[in-house]
Amino acid sequence: MPHVVTSKCTGCKFTDCVEVCPVACFYELDNQVVIHPEDCIDCTACVDVCPVQAIYDESNVPAEFQADTEFNALKARELKDSGREAITAKKDPLPTAAQRKAELGY
Ligand code: SF4
Ligand code: SF4
């Protein structure tokens, strides 16, 4: 089962996760990143580096984020199939990141 970025990432996009992924399976949207389900090898490296704990194993995604599994698969496949490269280098977080992080209780 692949790992899934939940909507806790929305508005943060700290991107610590993309740097530690050994297989470059993160794709970038305007407001968050998503994981390509066929490329993720479940190494779990990204889970602990996310400052807002947005990433879960698919089998463990909390009920409130269930829709995110399909969202990651759909968006990541769409971007990869369109020729977009995976994101592998850390960027500055979104301007809303600090506020969003506080709202999420981290
Ligand atoms: S580290 Fe967390 S908040 Fe940052 S881009 Fe990755 S999943 Fe999103
Ligand atoms: S679990 Fe590993 S392979 Fe999957 S997205 Fe995270 S770092 Fe990449």
Short mmCIF file of N, CA, C and O and ligand atoms in Angstrom, two decimals:
data_model
loop_
_atom_site.label_atom_id
_atom_site.label_comp_id
_atom_site.label_asym_id
_atom_site.label_seq_id
_atom_site.Cartn_x
_atom_site.Cartn_y
_atom_site.Cartn_z
N MET A 1 0.85 -1.20 0.00
CA MET A 1 0.00 0.00 0.00
C MET A 1 0.88 1.25 0.00
O MET A 1 1.80 1.34 0.82
N PRO A 2 0.61 2.16 -0.88
CA PRO A 2 1.45 3.36 -0.93
C PRO A 2 1.15 4.30 0.24
O PRO A 2 0.19 4.11 0.97
N HIS A 3 1.99 5.31 0.36
CA HIS A 3 1.73 6.36 1.32
C HIS A 3 0.93 7.48 0.65
O HIS A 3 0.95 7.62 -0.58
N VAL A 4 0.23 8.24 1.49
CA VAL A 4 -0.71 9.24 0.99
C VAL A 4 -0.46 10.57 1.71
O VAL A 4 -0.31 10.59 2.93
N VAL A 5 -0.42 11.66 0.96
CA VAL A 5 -0.35 12.99 1.57
C VAL A 5 -1.78 13.46 1.81
O VAL A 5 -2.57 13.56 0.87
N THR A 6 -2.11 13.73 3.06
CA THR A 6 -3.47 14.20 3.35
C THR A 6 -3.57 15.71 3.17
O THR A 6 -2.56 16.39 2.98
N SER A 7 -4.77 16.21 3.30
CA SER A 7 -5.00 17.65 3.11
C SER A 7 -4.39 18.49 4.23
O SER A 7 -4.47 19.71 4.19
N LYS A 8 -3.78 17.84 5.23
CA LYS A 8 -3.04 18.63 6.22
C LYS A 8 -1.90 19.39 5.55
O LYS A 8 -1.43 20.40 6.05
N CYS A 9 -1.44 18.88 4.43
CA CYS A 9 -0.37 19.55 3.66
C CYS A 9 -0.87 20.82 2.97
O CYS A 9 -0.09 21.72 2.68
N THR A 10 -2.16 20.92 2.73
CA THR A 10 -2.72 22.05 2.00
C THR A 10 -2.40 23.36 2.71
O THR A 10 -2.70 23.52 3.89
N GLY A 11 -1.76 24.25 2.01
CA GLY A 11 -1.41 25.54 2.58
C GLY A 11 -0.07 25.54 3.30
O GLY A 11 0.37 26.58 3.77
N CYS A 12 0.57 24.38 3.42
CA CYS A 12 1.89 24.31 4.09
C CYS A 12 2.98 24.13 3.04
O CYS A 12 3.77 25.01 2.79
N LYS A 13 2.97 22.93 2.47
CA LYS A 13 3.95 22.58 1.45
C LYS A 13 5.38 22.86 1.93
O LYS A 13 6.15 23.53 1.26
N PHE A 14 5.72 22.33 3.11
CA PHE A 14 7.07 22.55 3.63
C PHE A 14 8.12 21.86 2.77
O PHE A 14 9.28 22.25 2.77
N THR A 15 7.71 20.79 2.11
CA THR A 15 8.55 20.00 1.17
C THR A 15 9.77 19.31 1.78
O THR A 15 10.65 18.90 1.04
N ASP A 16 9.82 19.19 3.09
CA ASP A 16 10.89 18.38 3.69
C ASP A 16 10.81 16.94 3.16
O ASP A 16 11.82 16.26 3.00
N CYS A 17 9.59 16.51 2.91
CA CYS A 17 9.33 15.13 2.50
C CYS A 17 9.98 14.77 1.16
O CYS A 17 10.48 13.67 0.99
N VAL A 18 9.97 15.69 0.22
CA VAL A 18 10.40 15.33 -1.14
C VAL A 18 11.89 15.03 -1.19
O VAL A 18 12.35 14.24 -2.00
N GLU A 19 12.64 15.64 -0.26
CA GLU A 19 14.10 15.46 -0.26
C GLU A 19 14.52 14.08 0.20
O GLU A 19 15.58 13.61 -0.17
N VAL A 20 13.72 13.47 1.05
CA VAL A 20 14.14 12.18 1.62
C VAL A 20 13.60 10.99 0.83
O VAL A 20 13.98 9.86 1.09
N CYS A 21 12.75 11.23 -0.14
CA CYS A 21 12.14 10.12 -0.89
C CYS A 21 13.18 9.51 -1.84
O CYS A 21 13.72 10.19 -2.70
N PRO A 22 13.45 8.21 -1.71
CA PRO A 22 14.49 7.59 -2.53
C PRO A 22 14.06 7.31 -3.97
O PRO A 22 14.89 6.97 -4.81
N VAL A 23 12.76 7.42 -4.24
CA VAL A 23 12.30 7.05 -5.58
C VAL A 23 11.60 8.19 -6.33
O VAL A 23 10.99 7.97 -7.37
N ALA A 24 11.69 9.41 -5.81
CA ALA A 24 11.13 10.58 -6.49
C ALA A 24 9.68 10.35 -6.92
O ALA A 24 9.36 10.35 -8.11
N CYS A 25 8.82 10.14 -5.94
CA CYS A 25 7.42 9.90 -6.30
C CYS A 25 6.47 10.99 -5.84
O CYS A 25 5.26 10.81 -5.84
N PHE A 26 7.03 12.16 -5.44
CA PHE A 26 6.18 13.30 -5.07
C PHE A 26 5.94 14.20 -6.27
O PHE A 26 6.88 14.53 -7.01
N TYR A 27 4.71 14.64 -6.43
CA TYR A 27 4.36 15.61 -7.48
C TYR A 27 3.75 16.83 -6.82
O TYR A 27 3.07 16.72 -5.78
N GLU A 28 4.01 17.97 -7.42
CA GLU A 28 3.64 19.24 -6.79
C GLU A 28 2.39 19.85 -7.41
O GLU A 28 2.30 20.03 -8.63
N LEU A 29 1.43 20.20 -6.55
CA LEU A 29 0.26 20.99 -6.96
C LEU A 29 0.47 22.40 -6.41
O LEU A 29 1.41 22.64 -5.65
N ASP A 30 -0.41 23.32 -6.74
CA ASP A 30 -0.25 24.69 -6.25
C ASP A 30 -0.21 24.75 -4.72
O ASP A 30 0.55 25.49 -4.13
N ASN A 31 -1.08 23.97 -4.08
CA ASN A 31 -1.28 24.10 -2.64
C ASN A 31 -0.73 22.97 -1.79
O ASN A 31 -0.76 23.04 -0.57
N GLN A 32 -0.31 21.89 -2.41
CA GLN A 32 0.19 20.75 -1.64
C GLN A 32 0.98 19.83 -2.56
O GLN A 32 1.06 20.09 -3.77
N VAL A 33 1.55 18.78 -1.99
CA VAL A 33 2.18 17.76 -2.83
C VAL A 33 1.34 16.49 -2.73
O VAL A 33 0.52 16.34 -1.82
N VAL A 34 1.55 15.58 -3.69
CA VAL A 34 0.86 14.29 -3.68
C VAL A 34 1.88 13.19 -4.00
O VAL A 34 2.93 13.47 -4.59
N ILE A 35 1.55 11.96 -3.62
CA ILE A 35 2.44 10.81 -3.84
C ILE A 35 1.87 9.92 -4.94
O ILE A 35 0.68 9.61 -4.93
N HIS A 36 2.75 9.51 -5.85
CA HIS A 36 2.31 8.61 -6.92
C HIS A 36 2.21 7.19 -6.36
O HIS A 36 3.20 6.63 -5.89
N PRO A 37 1.02 6.59 -6.39
CA PRO A 37 0.81 5.32 -5.71
C PRO A 37 1.58 4.14 -6.32
O PRO A 37 1.91 3.19 -5.61
N GLU A 38 1.86 4.19 -7.59
CA GLU A 38 2.60 3.06 -8.20
C GLU A 38 4.11 3.20 -7.97
O GLU A 38 4.84 2.21 -8.09
N ASP A 39 4.57 4.40 -7.69
CA ASP A 39 6.02 4.61 -7.55
C ASP A 39 6.50 4.54 -6.10
O ASP A 39 7.66 4.24 -5.85
N CYS A 40 5.62 4.82 -5.16
CA CYS A 40 6.00 4.78 -3.74
C CYS A 40 6.36 3.35 -3.33
O CYS A 40 5.63 2.41 -3.64
N ILE A 41 7.50 3.21 -2.64
CA ILE A 41 7.94 1.87 -2.21
C ILE A 41 7.75 1.67 -0.70
O ILE A 41 8.28 0.72 -0.12
N ASP A 42 6.98 2.58 -0.08
CA ASP A 42 6.63 2.42 1.34
C ASP A 42 7.84 2.36 2.26
O ASP A 42 7.85 1.59 3.23
N CYS A 43 8.83 3.18 1.98
CA CYS A 43 10.03 3.17 2.82
C CYS A 43 9.77 3.90 4.14
O CYS A 43 10.54 3.76 5.08
N THR A 44 8.75 4.72 4.20
CA THR A 44 8.31 5.52 5.36
C THR A 44 9.24 6.70 5.69
O THR A 44 9.03 7.38 6.70
N ALA A 45 10.25 6.93 4.89
CA ALA A 45 11.21 8.01 5.20
C ALA A 45 10.54 9.37 5.30
O ALA A 45 10.95 10.23 6.08
N CYS A 46 9.50 9.59 4.52
CA CYS A 46 8.86 10.91 4.47
C CYS A 46 7.97 11.18 5.68
O CYS A 46 7.71 12.34 6.02
N VAL A 47 7.51 10.13 6.33
CA VAL A 47 6.48 10.29 7.37
C VAL A 47 6.95 11.18 8.51
O VAL A 47 6.28 12.15 8.88
N ASP A 48 8.10 10.89 9.07
CA ASP A 48 8.55 11.62 10.26
C ASP A 48 9.13 12.99 9.97
O ASP A 48 9.26 13.80 10.89
N VAL A 49 9.48 13.27 8.73
CA VAL A 49 10.06 14.59 8.47
C VAL A 49 8.99 15.65 8.18
O VAL A 49 9.29 16.83 8.16
N CYS A 50 7.76 15.26 8.00
CA CYS A 50 6.70 16.24 7.72
C CYS A 50 6.36 17.00 9.01
O CYS A 50 5.93 16.38 9.98
N PRO A 51 6.52 18.32 9.02
CA PRO A 51 6.28 19.10 10.25
C PRO A 51 4.82 19.08 10.71
O PRO A 51 4.55 19.41 11.85
N VAL A 52 3.90 18.71 9.83
CA VAL A 52 2.49 18.66 10.24
C VAL A 52 1.93 17.23 10.18
O VAL A 52 0.72 17.02 10.21
N GLN A 53 2.83 16.26 10.08
CA GLN A 53 2.42 14.84 10.06
C GLN A 53 1.28 14.58 9.08
O GLN A 53 0.25 13.99 9.44
N ALA A 54 1.48 15.03 7.86
CA ALA A 54 0.42 14.93 6.85
C ALA A 54 0.40 13.59 6.11
O ALA A 54 -0.54 13.31 5.37
N ILE A 55 1.45 12.79 6.30
CA ILE A 55 1.59 11.59 5.46
C ILE A 55 1.30 10.31 6.25
O ILE A 55 1.81 10.11 7.35
N TYR A 56 0.46 9.47 5.64
CA TYR A 56 0.05 8.21 6.27
C TYR A 56 0.18 7.06 5.28
O TYR A 56 0.06 7.26 4.07
N ASP A 57 0.37 5.86 5.81
CA ASP A 57 0.24 4.67 4.98
C ASP A 57 -1.23 4.58 4.56
O ASP A 57 -2.12 4.90 5.35
N GLU A 58 -1.46 4.14 3.35
CA GLU A 58 -2.83 4.08 2.83
C GLU A 58 -3.76 3.28 3.74
O GLU A 58 -4.94 3.62 3.88
N SER A 59 -3.23 2.26 4.37
CA SER A 59 -4.08 1.41 5.22
C SER A 59 -4.41 2.10 6.55
O SER A 59 -5.21 1.60 7.33
N ASN A 60 -3.78 3.24 6.77
CA ASN A 60 -3.88 3.90 8.06
C ASN A 60 -4.38 5.33 7.97
O ASN A 60 -4.24 6.10 8.90
N VAL A 61 -4.93 5.71 6.83
CA VAL A 61 -5.39 7.09 6.63
C VAL A 61 -6.63 7.32 7.51
O VAL A 61 -7.59 6.54 7.43
N PRO A 62 -6.61 8.35 8.37
CA PRO A 62 -7.79 8.60 9.22
C PRO A 62 -9.05 8.84 8.39
O PRO A 62 -8.97 9.32 7.25
N ALA A 63 -10.18 8.51 8.96
CA ALA A 63 -11.47 8.56 8.24
C ALA A 63 -11.71 9.92 7.58
O ALA A 63 -12.19 9.99 6.45
N GLU A 64 -11.34 10.99 8.29
CA GLU A 64 -11.63 12.33 7.74
C GLU A 64 -10.82 12.64 6.48
O GLU A 64 -11.13 13.58 5.75
N PHE A 65 -9.77 11.84 6.23
CA PHE A 65 -8.93 12.10 5.06
C PHE A 65 -9.07 11.00 3.98
O PHE A 65 -8.22 10.89 3.09
N GLN A 66 -10.11 10.20 4.08
CA GLN A 66 -10.26 9.06 3.15
C GLN A 66 -10.21 9.47 1.69
O GLN A 66 -9.63 8.78 0.85
N ALA A 67 -10.80 10.61 1.37
CA ALA A 67 -10.86 11.04 -0.03
C ALA A 67 -9.48 11.37 -0.58
O ALA A 67 -9.27 11.41 -1.79
N ASP A 68 -8.52 11.60 0.31
CA ASP A 68 -7.18 12.01 -0.13
C ASP A 68 -6.43 10.88 -0.85
O ASP A 68 -5.54 11.14 -1.66
N THR A 69 -6.76 9.64 -0.56
CA THR A 69 -6.08 8.52 -1.21
C THR A 69 -6.33 8.57 -2.72
O THR A 69 -5.40 8.53 -3.53
N GLU A 70 -7.58 8.72 -3.09
CA GLU A 70 -7.94 8.80 -4.50
C GLU A 70 -7.39 10.09 -5.13
O GLU A 70 -6.94 10.10 -6.27
N PHE A 71 -7.42 11.16 -4.35
CA PHE A 71 -6.92 12.45 -4.84
C PHE A 71 -5.43 12.35 -5.19
O PHE A 71 -4.99 12.82 -6.25
N ASN A 72 -4.63 11.73 -4.30
CA ASN A 72 -3.19 11.56 -4.59
C ASN A 72 -2.99 10.76 -5.86
O ASN A 72 -2.20 11.13 -6.73
N ALA A 73 -3.70 9.65 -5.98
CA ALA A 73 -3.53 8.77 -7.14
C ALA A 73 -3.90 9.50 -8.43
O ALA A 73 -3.15 9.48 -9.42
N LEU A 74 -5.03 10.16 -8.39
CA LEU A 74 -5.53 10.86 -9.59
C LEU A 74 -4.58 11.96 -10.03
O LEU A 74 -4.16 12.02 -11.19
N LYS A 75 -4.21 12.82 -9.10
CA LYS A 75 -3.38 13.98 -9.44
C LYS A 75 -1.96 13.58 -9.81
O LYS A 75 -1.37 14.12 -10.74
N ALA A 76 -1.39 12.63 -9.06
CA ALA A 76 0.00 12.23 -9.34
C ALA A 76 0.09 11.55 -10.71
O ALA A 76 1.01 11.81 -11.49
N ARG A 77 -0.88 10.68 -11.01
CA ARG A 77 -0.85 10.01 -12.32
C ARG A 77 -1.03 11.02 -13.43
O ARG A 77 -0.35 10.97 -14.45
N GLU A 78 -1.95 11.96 -13.23
CA GLU A 78 -2.22 13.01 -14.22
C GLU A 78 -0.95 13.80 -14.53
O GLU A 78 -0.60 14.02 -15.69
N LEU A 79 -0.25 14.22 -13.48
CA LEU A 79 0.96 15.03 -13.67
C LEU A 79 2.07 14.22 -14.32
O LEU A 79 2.72 14.68 -15.27
N LYS A 80 2.30 13.01 -13.82
CA LYS A 80 3.37 12.19 -14.40
C LYS A 80 3.08 11.88 -15.86
O LYS A 80 3.95 11.99 -16.73
N ASP A 81 1.83 11.51 -16.13
CA ASP A 81 1.46 11.15 -17.50
C ASP A 81 1.54 12.35 -18.45
O ASP A 81 1.71 12.18 -19.65
N SER A 82 1.44 13.56 -17.89
CA SER A 82 1.53 14.74 -18.75
C SER A 82 2.99 15.15 -18.99
O SER A 82 3.26 16.13 -19.69
N GLY A 83 3.91 14.40 -18.38
CA GLY A 83 5.32 14.67 -18.62
C GLY A 83 6.00 15.50 -17.55
O GLY A 83 7.18 15.80 -17.63
N ARG A 84 5.25 15.84 -16.49
CA ARG A 84 5.84 16.63 -15.41
C ARG A 84 6.83 15.78 -14.62
O ARG A 84 6.60 14.61 -14.34
N GLU A 85 7.96 16.41 -14.23
CA GLU A 85 8.96 15.74 -13.39
C GLU A 85 8.46 15.70 -11.95
O GLU A 85 7.77 16.63 -11.52
N ALA A 86 8.88 14.70 -11.21
CA ALA A 86 8.60 14.67 -9.77
C ALA A 86 9.37 15.80 -9.10
O ALA A 86 10.39 16.25 -9.61
N ILE A 87 8.85 16.27 -7.94
CA ILE A 87 9.59 17.29 -7.19
C ILE A 87 10.54 16.57 -6.22
O ILE A 87 10.12 15.70 -5.46
N THR A 88 11.82 16.96 -6.27
CA THR A 88 12.82 16.27 -5.45
C THR A 88 13.66 17.23 -4.62
O THR A 88 14.44 16.81 -3.79
N ALA A 89 13.50 18.54 -4.87
CA ALA A 89 14.29 19.51 -4.12
C ALA A 89 13.38 20.34 -3.23
O ALA A 89 12.29 20.74 -3.64
N LYS A 90 13.85 20.58 -2.02
CA LYS A 90 13.06 21.37 -1.07
C LYS A 90 12.91 22.81 -1.55
O LYS A 90 13.82 23.37 -2.11
N LYS A 91 11.73 23.39 -1.32
CA LYS A 91 11.47 24.78 -1.67
C LYS A 91 11.03 25.52 -0.41
O LYS A 91 10.73 24.90 0.60
N ASP A 92 10.90 26.83 -0.51
CA ASP A 92 10.34 27.58 0.61
C ASP A 92 8.88 27.15 0.80
O ASP A 92 8.18 26.92 -0.18
N PRO A 93 8.42 27.05 2.05
CA PRO A 93 7.01 26.73 2.28
C PRO A 93 6.10 27.85 1.77
O PRO A 93 6.57 28.96 1.52
N LEU A 94 4.83 27.57 1.64
CA LEU A 94 3.88 28.60 1.24
C LEU A 94 3.83 29.68 2.31
O LEU A 94 4.08 29.42 3.49
N PRO A 95 3.45 30.92 1.93
CA PRO A 95 3.38 32.01 2.91
C PRO A 95 2.42 31.71 4.06
O PRO A 95 2.56 32.25 5.15
N THR A 96 1.46 30.84 3.80
CA THR A 96 0.46 30.50 4.82
C THR A 96 0.93 29.38 5.75
O THR A 96 0.20 28.97 6.65
N ALA A 97 2.12 28.84 5.53
CA ALA A 97 2.55 27.61 6.21
C ALA A 97 2.58 27.73 7.74
O ALA A 97 2.08 26.85 8.43
N ALA A 98 3.16 28.82 8.24
CA ALA A 98 3.30 28.93 9.70
C ALA A 98 1.92 28.98 10.37
O ALA A 98 1.67 28.31 11.37
N GLN A 99 1.02 29.74 9.75
CA GLN A 99 -0.34 29.87 10.30
C GLN A 99 -1.07 28.53 10.23
O GLN A 99 -1.73 28.10 11.18
N ARG A 100 -0.94 27.86 9.10
CA ARG A 100 -1.60 26.58 8.91
C ARG A 100 -1.07 25.54 9.90
O ARG A 100 -1.82 24.77 10.48
N LYS A 101 0.23 25.56 10.10
CA LYS A 101 0.85 24.62 11.03
C LYS A 101 0.29 24.83 12.44
O LYS A 101 -0.05 23.89 13.14
N ALA A 102 0.18 26.11 12.84
CA ALA A 102 -0.35 26.43 14.16
C ALA A 102 -1.82 25.98 14.27
O ALA A 102 -2.23 25.41 15.28
N GLU A 103 -2.58 26.22 13.21
CA GLU A 103 -4.00 25.81 13.20
C GLU A 103 -4.14 24.30 13.38
O GLU A 103 -5.07 23.81 14.00
N LEU A 104 -3.19 23.56 12.81
CA LEU A 104 -3.23 22.10 12.89
C LEU A 104 -2.71 21.59 14.24
O LEU A 104 -2.77 20.41 14.53
N GLY A 105 -2.17 22.53 15.03
CA GLY A 105 -1.73 22.16 16.39
C GLY A 105 -0.31 21.63 16.47
O GLY A 105 0.02 20.92 17.42
N TYR A 106 0.54 22.01 15.51
CA TYR A 106 1.94 21.55 15.56
C TYR A 106 2.87 22.71 15.83
O TYR A 106 2.52 23.85 15.63
S1 SF4 B 1 6.60 17.85 4.49
FE1 SF4 B 1 4.40 17.63 4.91
S2 SF4 B 1 3.51 19.67 4.68
FE2 SF4 B 1 5.50 19.62 3.67
S3 SF4 B 1 5.10 19.15 1.54
FE3 SF4 B 1 5.56 17.24 2.57
S4 SF4 B 1 3.56 16.48 3.20
FE4 SF4 B 1 3.30 18.62 2.72
S1 SF4 B 2 7.07 6.25 1.78
FE1 SF4 B 2 9.14 6.40 0.89
S2 SF4 B 2 8.85 5.99 -1.26
FE2 SF4 B 2 6.84 6.49 -0.43
S3 SF4 B 2 6.61 8.70 -0.75
FE3 SF4 B 2 7.46 8.41 1.30
S4 SF4 B 2 9.66 8.57 1.04
FE4 SF4 B 2 8.78 8.21 -1.00
#
